[in-house]
mmCIF file of C-alpha atoms in Angstrom:
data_model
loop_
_atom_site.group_PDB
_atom_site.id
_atom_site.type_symbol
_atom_site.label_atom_id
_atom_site.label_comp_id
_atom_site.label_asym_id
_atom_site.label_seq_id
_atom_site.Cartn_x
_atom_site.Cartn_y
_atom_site.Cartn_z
ATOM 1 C CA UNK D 1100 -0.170 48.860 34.284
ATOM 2 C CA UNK D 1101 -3.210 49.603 32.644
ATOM 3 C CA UNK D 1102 -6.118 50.740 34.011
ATOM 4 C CA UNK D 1103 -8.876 47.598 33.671
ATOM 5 C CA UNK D 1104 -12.851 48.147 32.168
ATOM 6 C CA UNK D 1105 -15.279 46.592 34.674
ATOM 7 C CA UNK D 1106 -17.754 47.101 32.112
ATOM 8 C CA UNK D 1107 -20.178 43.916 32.061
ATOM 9 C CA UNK D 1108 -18.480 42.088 34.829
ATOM 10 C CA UNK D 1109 -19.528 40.987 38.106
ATOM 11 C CA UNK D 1110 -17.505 41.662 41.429
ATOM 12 C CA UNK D 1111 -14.845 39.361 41.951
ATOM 13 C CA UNK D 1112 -13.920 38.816 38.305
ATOM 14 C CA UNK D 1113 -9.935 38.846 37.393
ATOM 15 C CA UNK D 1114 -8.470 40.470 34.763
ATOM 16 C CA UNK D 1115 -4.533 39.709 33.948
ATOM 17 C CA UNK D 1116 -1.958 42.122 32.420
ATOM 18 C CA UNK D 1117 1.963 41.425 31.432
ATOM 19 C CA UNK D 1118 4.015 43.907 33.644
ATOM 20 C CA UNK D 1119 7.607 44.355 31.687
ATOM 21 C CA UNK D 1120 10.297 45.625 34.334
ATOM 22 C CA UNK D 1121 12.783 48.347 33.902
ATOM 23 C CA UNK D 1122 15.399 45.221 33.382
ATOM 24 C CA UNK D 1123 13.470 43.893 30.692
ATOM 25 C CA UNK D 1124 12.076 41.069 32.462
ATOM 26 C CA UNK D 1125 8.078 39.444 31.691
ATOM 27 C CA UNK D 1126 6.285 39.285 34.505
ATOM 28 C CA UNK D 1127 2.266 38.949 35.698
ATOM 29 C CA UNK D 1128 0.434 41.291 37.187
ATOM 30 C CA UNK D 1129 -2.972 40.453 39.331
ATOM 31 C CA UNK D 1130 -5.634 43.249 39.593
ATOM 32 C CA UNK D 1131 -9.517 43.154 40.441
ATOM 33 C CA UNK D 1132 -11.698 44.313 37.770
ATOM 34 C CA UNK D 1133 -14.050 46.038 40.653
ATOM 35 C CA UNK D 1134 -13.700 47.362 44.000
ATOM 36 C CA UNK D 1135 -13.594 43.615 45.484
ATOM 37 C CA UNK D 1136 -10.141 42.921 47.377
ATOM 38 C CA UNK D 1137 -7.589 41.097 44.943
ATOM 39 C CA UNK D 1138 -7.517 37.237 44.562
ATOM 40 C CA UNK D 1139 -5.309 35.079 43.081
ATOM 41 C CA UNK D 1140 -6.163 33.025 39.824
ATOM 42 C CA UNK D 1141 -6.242 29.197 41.047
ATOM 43 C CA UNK D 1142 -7.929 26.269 40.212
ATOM 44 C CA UNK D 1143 -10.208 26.870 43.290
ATOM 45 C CA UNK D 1144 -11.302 30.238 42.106
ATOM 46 C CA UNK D 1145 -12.134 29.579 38.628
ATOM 47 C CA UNK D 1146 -15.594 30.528 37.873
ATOM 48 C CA UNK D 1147 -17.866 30.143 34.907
ATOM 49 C CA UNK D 1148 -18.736 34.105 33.115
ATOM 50 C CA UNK D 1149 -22.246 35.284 33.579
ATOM 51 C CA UNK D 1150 -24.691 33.584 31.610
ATOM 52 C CA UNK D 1151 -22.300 30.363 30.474
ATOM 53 C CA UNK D 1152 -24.449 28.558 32.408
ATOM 54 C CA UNK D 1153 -27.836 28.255 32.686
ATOM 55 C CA UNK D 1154 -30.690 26.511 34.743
ATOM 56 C CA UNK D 1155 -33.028 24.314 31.959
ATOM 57 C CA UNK D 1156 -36.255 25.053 31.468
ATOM 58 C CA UNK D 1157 -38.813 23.091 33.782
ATOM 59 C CA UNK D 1158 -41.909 21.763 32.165
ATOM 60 C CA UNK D 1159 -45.119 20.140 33.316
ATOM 61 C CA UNK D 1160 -45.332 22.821 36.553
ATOM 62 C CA UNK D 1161 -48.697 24.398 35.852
ATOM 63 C CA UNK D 1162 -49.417 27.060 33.489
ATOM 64 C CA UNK D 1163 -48.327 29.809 35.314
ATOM 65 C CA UNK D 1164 -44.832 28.589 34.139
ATOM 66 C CA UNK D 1165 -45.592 28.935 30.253
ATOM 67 C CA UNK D 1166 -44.936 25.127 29.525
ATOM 68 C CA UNK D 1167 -48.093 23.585 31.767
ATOM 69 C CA UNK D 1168 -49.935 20.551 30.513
ATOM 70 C CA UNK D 1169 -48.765 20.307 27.119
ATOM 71 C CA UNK D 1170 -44.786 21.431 28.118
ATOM 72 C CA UNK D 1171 -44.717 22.927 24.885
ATOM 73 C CA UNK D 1172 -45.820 20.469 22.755
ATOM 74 C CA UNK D 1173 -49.616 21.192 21.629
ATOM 75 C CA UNK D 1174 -52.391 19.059 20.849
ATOM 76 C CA UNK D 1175 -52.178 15.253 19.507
ATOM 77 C CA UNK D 1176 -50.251 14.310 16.899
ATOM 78 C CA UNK D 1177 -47.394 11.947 16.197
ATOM 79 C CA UNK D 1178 -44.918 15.621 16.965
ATOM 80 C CA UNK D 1179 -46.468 15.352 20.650
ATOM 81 C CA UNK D 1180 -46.060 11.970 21.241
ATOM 82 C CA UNK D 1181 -42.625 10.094 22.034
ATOM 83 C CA UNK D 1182 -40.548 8.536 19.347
ATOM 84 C CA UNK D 1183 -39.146 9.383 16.172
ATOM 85 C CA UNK D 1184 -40.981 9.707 12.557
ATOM 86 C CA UNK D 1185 -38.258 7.915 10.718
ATOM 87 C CA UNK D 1186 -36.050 9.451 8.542
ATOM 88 C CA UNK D 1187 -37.140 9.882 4.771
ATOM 89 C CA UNK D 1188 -40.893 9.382 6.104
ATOM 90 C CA UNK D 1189 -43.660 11.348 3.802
ATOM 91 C CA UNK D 1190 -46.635 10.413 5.085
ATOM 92 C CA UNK D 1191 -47.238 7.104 4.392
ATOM 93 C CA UNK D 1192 -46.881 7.306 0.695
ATOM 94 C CA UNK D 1193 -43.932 5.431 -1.141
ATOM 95 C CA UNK D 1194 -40.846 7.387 -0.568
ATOM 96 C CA UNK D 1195 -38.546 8.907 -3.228
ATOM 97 C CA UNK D 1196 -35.797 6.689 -2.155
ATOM 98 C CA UNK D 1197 -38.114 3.361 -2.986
ATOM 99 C CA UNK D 1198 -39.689 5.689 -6.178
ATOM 100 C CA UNK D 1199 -36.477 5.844 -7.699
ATOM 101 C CA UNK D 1200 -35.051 2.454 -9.757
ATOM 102 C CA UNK D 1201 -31.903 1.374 -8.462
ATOM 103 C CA UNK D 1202 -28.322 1.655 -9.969
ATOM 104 C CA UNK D 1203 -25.811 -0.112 -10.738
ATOM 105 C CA UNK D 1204 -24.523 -3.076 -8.878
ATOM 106 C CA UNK D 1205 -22.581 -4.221 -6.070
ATOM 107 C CA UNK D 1206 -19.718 -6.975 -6.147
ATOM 108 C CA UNK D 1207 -18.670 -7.306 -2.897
ATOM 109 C CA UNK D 1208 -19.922 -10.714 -2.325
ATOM 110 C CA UNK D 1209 -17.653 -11.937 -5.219
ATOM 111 C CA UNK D 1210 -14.905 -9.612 -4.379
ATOM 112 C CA UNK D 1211 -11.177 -11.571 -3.762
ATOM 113 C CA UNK D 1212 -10.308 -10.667 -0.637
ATOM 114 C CA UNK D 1213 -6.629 -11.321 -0.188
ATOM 115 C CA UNK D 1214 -4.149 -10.909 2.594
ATOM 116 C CA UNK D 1215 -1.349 -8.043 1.789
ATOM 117 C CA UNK D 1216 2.773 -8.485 2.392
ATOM 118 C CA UNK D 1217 5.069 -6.497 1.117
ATOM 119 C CA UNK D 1218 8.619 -7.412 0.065
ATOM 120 C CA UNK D 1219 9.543 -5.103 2.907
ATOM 121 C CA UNK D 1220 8.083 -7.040 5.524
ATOM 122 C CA UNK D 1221 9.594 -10.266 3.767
ATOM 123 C CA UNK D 1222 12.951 -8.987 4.351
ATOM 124 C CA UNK D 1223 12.627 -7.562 7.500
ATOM 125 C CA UNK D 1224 11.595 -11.513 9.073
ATOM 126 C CA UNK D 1225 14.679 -12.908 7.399
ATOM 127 C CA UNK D 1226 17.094 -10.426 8.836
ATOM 128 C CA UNK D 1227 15.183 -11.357 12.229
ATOM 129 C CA UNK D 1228 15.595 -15.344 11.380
ATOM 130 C CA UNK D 1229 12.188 -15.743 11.397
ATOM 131 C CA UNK D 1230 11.756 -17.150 7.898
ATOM 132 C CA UNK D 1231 14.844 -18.644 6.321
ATOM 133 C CA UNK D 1232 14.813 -18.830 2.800
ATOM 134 C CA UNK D 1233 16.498 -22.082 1.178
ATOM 135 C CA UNK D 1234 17.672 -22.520 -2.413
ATOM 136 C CA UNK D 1235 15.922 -25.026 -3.763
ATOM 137 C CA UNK D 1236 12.044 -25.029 -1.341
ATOM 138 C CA UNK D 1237 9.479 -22.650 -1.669
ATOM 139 C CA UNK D 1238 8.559 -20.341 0.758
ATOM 140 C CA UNK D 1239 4.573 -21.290 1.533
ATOM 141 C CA UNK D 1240 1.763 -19.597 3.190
ATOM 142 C CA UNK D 1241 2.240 -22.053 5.601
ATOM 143 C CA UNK D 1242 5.757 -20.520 6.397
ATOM 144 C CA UNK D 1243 4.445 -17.202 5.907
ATOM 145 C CA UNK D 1244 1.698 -17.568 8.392
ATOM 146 C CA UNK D 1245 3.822 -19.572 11.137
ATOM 147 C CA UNK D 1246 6.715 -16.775 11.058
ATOM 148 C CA UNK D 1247 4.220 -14.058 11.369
ATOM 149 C CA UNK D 1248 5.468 -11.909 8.502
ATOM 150 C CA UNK D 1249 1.239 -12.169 7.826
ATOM 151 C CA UNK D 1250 -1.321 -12.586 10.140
ATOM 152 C CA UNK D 1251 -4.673 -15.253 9.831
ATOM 153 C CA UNK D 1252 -5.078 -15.632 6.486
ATOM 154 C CA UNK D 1253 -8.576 -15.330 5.378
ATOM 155 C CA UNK D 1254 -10.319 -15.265 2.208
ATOM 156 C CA UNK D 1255 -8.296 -16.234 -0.852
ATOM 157 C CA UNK D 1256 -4.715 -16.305 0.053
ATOM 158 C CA UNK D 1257 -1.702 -13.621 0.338
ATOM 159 C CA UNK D 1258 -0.704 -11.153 -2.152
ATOM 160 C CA UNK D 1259 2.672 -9.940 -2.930
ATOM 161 C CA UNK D 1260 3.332 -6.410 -2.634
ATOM 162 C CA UNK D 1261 6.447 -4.155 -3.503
ATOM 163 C CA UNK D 1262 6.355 -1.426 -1.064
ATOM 164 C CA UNK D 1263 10.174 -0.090 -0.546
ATOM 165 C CA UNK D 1264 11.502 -2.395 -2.778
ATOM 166 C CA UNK D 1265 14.712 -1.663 -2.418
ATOM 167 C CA UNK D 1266 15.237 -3.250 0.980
ATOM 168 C CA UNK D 1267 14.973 -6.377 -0.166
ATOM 169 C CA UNK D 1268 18.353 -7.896 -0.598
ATOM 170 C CA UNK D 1269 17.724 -11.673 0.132
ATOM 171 C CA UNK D 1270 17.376 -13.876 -2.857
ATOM 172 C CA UNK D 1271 13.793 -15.479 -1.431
ATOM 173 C CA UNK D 1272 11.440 -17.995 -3.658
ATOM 174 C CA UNK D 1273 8.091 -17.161 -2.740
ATOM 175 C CA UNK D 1274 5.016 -19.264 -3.536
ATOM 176 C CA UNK D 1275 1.784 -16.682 -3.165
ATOM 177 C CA UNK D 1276 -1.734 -16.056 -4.781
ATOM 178 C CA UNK D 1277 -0.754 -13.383 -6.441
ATOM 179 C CA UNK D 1278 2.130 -10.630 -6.643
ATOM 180 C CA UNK D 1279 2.085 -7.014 -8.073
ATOM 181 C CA UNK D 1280 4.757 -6.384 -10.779
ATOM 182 C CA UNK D 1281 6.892 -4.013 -8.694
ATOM 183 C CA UNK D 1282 7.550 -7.192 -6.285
ATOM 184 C CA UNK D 1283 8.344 -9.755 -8.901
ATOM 185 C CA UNK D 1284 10.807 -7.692 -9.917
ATOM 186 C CA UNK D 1285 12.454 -6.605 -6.536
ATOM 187 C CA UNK D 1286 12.316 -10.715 -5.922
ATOM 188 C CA UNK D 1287 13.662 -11.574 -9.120
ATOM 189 C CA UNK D 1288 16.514 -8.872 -8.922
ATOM 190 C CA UNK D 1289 17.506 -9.378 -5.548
ATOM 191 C CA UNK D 1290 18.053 -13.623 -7.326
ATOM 192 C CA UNK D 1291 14.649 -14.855 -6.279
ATOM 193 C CA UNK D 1292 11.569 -16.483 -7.795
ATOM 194 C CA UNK D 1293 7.945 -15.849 -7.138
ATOM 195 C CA UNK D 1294 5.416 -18.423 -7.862
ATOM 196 C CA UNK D 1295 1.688 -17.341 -8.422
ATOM 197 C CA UNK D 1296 -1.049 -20.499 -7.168
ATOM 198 C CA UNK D 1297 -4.579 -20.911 -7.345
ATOM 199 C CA UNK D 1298 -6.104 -21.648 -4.446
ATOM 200 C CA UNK D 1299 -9.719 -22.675 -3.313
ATOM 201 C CA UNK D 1300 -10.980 -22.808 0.359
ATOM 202 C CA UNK D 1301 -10.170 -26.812 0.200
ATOM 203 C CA UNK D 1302 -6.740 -26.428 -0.924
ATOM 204 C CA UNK D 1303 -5.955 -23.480 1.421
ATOM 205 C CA UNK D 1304 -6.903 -25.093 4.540
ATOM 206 C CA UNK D 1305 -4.992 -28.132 3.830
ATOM 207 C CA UNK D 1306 -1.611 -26.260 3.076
ATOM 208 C CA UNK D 1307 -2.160 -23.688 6.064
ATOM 209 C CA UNK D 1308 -3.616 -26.463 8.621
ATOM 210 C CA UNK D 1309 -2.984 -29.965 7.715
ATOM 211 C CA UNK D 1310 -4.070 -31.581 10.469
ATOM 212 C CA UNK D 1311 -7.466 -30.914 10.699
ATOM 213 C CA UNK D 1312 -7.557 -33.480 7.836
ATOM 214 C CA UNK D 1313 -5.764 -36.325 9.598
ATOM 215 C CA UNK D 1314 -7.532 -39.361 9.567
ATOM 216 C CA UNK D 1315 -7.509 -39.165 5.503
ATOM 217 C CA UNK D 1316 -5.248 -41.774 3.423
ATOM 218 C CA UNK D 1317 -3.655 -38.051 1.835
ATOM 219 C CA UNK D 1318 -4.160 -34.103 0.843
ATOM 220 C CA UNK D 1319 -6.657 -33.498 -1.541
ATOM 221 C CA UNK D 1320 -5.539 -32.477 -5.070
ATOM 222 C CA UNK D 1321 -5.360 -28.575 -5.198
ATOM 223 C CA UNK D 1322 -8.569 -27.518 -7.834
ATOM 224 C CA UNK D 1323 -7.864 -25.862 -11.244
ATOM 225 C CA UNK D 1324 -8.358 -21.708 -11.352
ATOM 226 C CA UNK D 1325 -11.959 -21.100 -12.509
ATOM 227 C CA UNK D 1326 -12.198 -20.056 -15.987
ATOM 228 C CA UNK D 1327 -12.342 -16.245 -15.492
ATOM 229 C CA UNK D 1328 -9.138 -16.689 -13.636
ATOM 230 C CA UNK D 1329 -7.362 -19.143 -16.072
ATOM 231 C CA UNK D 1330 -5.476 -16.008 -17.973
ATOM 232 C CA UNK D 1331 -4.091 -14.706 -14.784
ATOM 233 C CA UNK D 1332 -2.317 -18.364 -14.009
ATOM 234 C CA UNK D 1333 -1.275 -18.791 -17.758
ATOM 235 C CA UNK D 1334 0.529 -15.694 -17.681
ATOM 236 C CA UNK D 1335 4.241 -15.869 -17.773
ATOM 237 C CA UNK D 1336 4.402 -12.150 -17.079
ATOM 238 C CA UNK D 1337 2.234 -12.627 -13.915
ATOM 239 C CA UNK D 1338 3.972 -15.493 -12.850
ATOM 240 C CA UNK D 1339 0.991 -18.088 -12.900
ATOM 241 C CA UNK D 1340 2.152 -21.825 -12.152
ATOM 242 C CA UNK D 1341 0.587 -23.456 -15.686
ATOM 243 C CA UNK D 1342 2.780 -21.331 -17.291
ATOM 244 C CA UNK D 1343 5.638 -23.065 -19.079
ATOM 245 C CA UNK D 1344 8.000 -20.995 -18.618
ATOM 246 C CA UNK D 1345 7.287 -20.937 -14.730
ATOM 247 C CA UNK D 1346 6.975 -24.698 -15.028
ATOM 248 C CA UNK D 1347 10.411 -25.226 -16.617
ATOM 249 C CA UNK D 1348 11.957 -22.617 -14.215
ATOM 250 C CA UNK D 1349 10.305 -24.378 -10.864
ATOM 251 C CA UNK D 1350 11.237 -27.889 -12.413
ATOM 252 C CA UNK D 1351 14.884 -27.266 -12.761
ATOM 253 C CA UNK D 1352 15.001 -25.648 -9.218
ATOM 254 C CA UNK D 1353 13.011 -27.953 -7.121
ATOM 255 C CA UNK D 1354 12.105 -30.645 -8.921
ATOM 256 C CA UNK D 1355 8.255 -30.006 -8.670
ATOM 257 C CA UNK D 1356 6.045 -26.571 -10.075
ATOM 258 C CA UNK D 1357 4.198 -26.202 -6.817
ATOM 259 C CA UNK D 1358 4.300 -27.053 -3.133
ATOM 260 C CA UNK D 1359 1.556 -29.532 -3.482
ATOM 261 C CA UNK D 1360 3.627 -32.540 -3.929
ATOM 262 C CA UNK D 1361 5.993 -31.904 -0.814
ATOM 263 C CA UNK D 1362 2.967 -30.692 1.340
ATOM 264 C CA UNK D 1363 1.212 -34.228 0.627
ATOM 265 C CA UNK D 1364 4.454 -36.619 0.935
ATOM 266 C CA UNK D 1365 4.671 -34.975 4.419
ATOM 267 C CA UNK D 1366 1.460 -35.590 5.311
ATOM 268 C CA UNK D 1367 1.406 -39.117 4.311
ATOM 269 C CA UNK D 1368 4.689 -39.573 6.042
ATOM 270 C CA UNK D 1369 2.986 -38.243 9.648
ATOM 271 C CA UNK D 1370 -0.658 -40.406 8.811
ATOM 272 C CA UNK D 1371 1.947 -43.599 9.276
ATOM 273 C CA UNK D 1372 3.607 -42.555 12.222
ATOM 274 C CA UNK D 1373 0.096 -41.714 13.449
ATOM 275 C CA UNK D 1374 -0.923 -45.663 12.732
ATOM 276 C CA UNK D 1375 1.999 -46.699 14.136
ATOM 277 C CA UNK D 1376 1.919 -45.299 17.061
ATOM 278 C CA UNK D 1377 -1.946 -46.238 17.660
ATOM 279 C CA UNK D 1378 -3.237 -42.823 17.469
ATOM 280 C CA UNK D 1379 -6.762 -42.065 16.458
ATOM 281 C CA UNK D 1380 -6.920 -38.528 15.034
ATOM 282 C CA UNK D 1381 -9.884 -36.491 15.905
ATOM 283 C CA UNK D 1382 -11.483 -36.579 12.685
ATOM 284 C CA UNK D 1383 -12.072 -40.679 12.835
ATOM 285 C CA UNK D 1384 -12.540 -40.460 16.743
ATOM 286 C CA UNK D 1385 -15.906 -38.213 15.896
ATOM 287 C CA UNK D 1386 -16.746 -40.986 12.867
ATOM 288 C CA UNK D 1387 -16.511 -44.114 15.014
ATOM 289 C CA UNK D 1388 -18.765 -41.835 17.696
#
């Protein structure tokens, strides 16, 4: 083995060398850099190098130390007291980030903030029997949200993705806020429909949970798009529900262009069986109190 270079090390260090046999095996070697007996390398004789480690600097001890009195950090001043000058700070005159004019503009509190699910996911719950598309109902939100293909909605609604496409083999009608192009045509290939809605926060939280409005004679009527948004649900290529076209298709298939009319004959339908079976919903219960 080679000879080791105690050079700069301390007694006691280790210094490891491969060893190759005459049979052309690996093997380690353990010698002492120094005239210290051999140890073994273990996890009890690990030690840090010299210098890796050192003691901090005391301050405050008198000024035979160097850092007496002041530790260091002279006379007065806001750099000798505690706490931080804040950042972008000059002085006390106006700083260049309030001297400059501002730019641009932000639209984040306007922003649509929709829900994602891809066609993927879609087909992936109806192998699993979780959603079960039928041939003449649209899939809701409702449906959606209850078979856990999407989380809590929030914001405006769910829209329709076409992520691997070509999974989807299902022929699925789909009734969302709005769909990419890619997924209208992986639904409408694989013998589906998809049906773009407007909905506001009114109409969304009576399709996804009706019963918070029980108590009322029936469903609210779902609110027109806003006028910036009136192309998007006119447009036959995007699928929108005031469409003709759409409205012709959904018409011949289920007898109605939206969900709202089936959503609102079921919840009449439970508001009876409610009265006739003498229960007060929660919503009147709080009124009367």
């Amino acid at each position: 083995a080679p000879r080791g270079d105690s050079r700069g090390w301390s007694g006691g260090m280790l210094g490891l060398w491969g060893v190759r046999g005459a049979g052309g095996g690996a093997g380690l070697a353990v010698r002492a850099m120094s005239s210290a007996a051999p140890r073994l390398l273990a996890l009890n004789t690990l030690s840090n190098l010299p210098g890796a480690k050192r003691t901090p600097k005391r301050v405050g001890r008198g000024p035979g130390s160097g850092k007496g009195k002041t530790c260091g950090k002279g006379h007065k001043g806001s750099k000798a007291r505690s706490g931080r000058i804040p950042r972008g700070f000059e002085g006390g005159q106006t700083p260049l980030h309030r001297r400059l004019p501002k730019i641009g503009f932000s639209n984040e509190n306007h922003r649509v903030k929709l829900t994602s699910l891809n066609v993927s996911t879609v087909q992936n719950y109806i192998a699993m029997g979780r959603l079960k598309p039928s041939p003449d109902r649209l899939i809701t939100l409702r449906d959606l949200q209850e078979s856990g293909a999407v989380g809590r909605i929030s914001g405006h609604g769910v829209a329709l993705l076409g992520d691997r496409s070509e999974s989807l083999t299902s022929a699925v009608h789909l009734e969302v806020t709005r769909a990419s192009a890619a997924a209208i045509a992986a639904v409408e290939s694989a013998g589906g429909t998809v049906t773009c809605v407007h909905l506001n926060d009114l109409a969304l939280r009576a399709l996804l949970r009706p019963r918070s409005l029980d108590g009322t004679p029936t469903l609210p009527r779902r609110a027109r798009p806003p006028p910036k948004l009136m192309a998007r649900y006119t447009d036959d290529e995007r699928r929108g529900y005031l469409s003709p076209t759409v409205q012709r298709r959904n018409l011949a298939l289920f007898g109605a262009v939206t969900s709202e009319e089936a959503e609102r004959e079921a919840f009449e339908k439970r508001q009876e069986e409610l009265a006739r079976a003498g229960v007060v919903p929660r919503r009147t219960r709080r009124a009367l109190a």
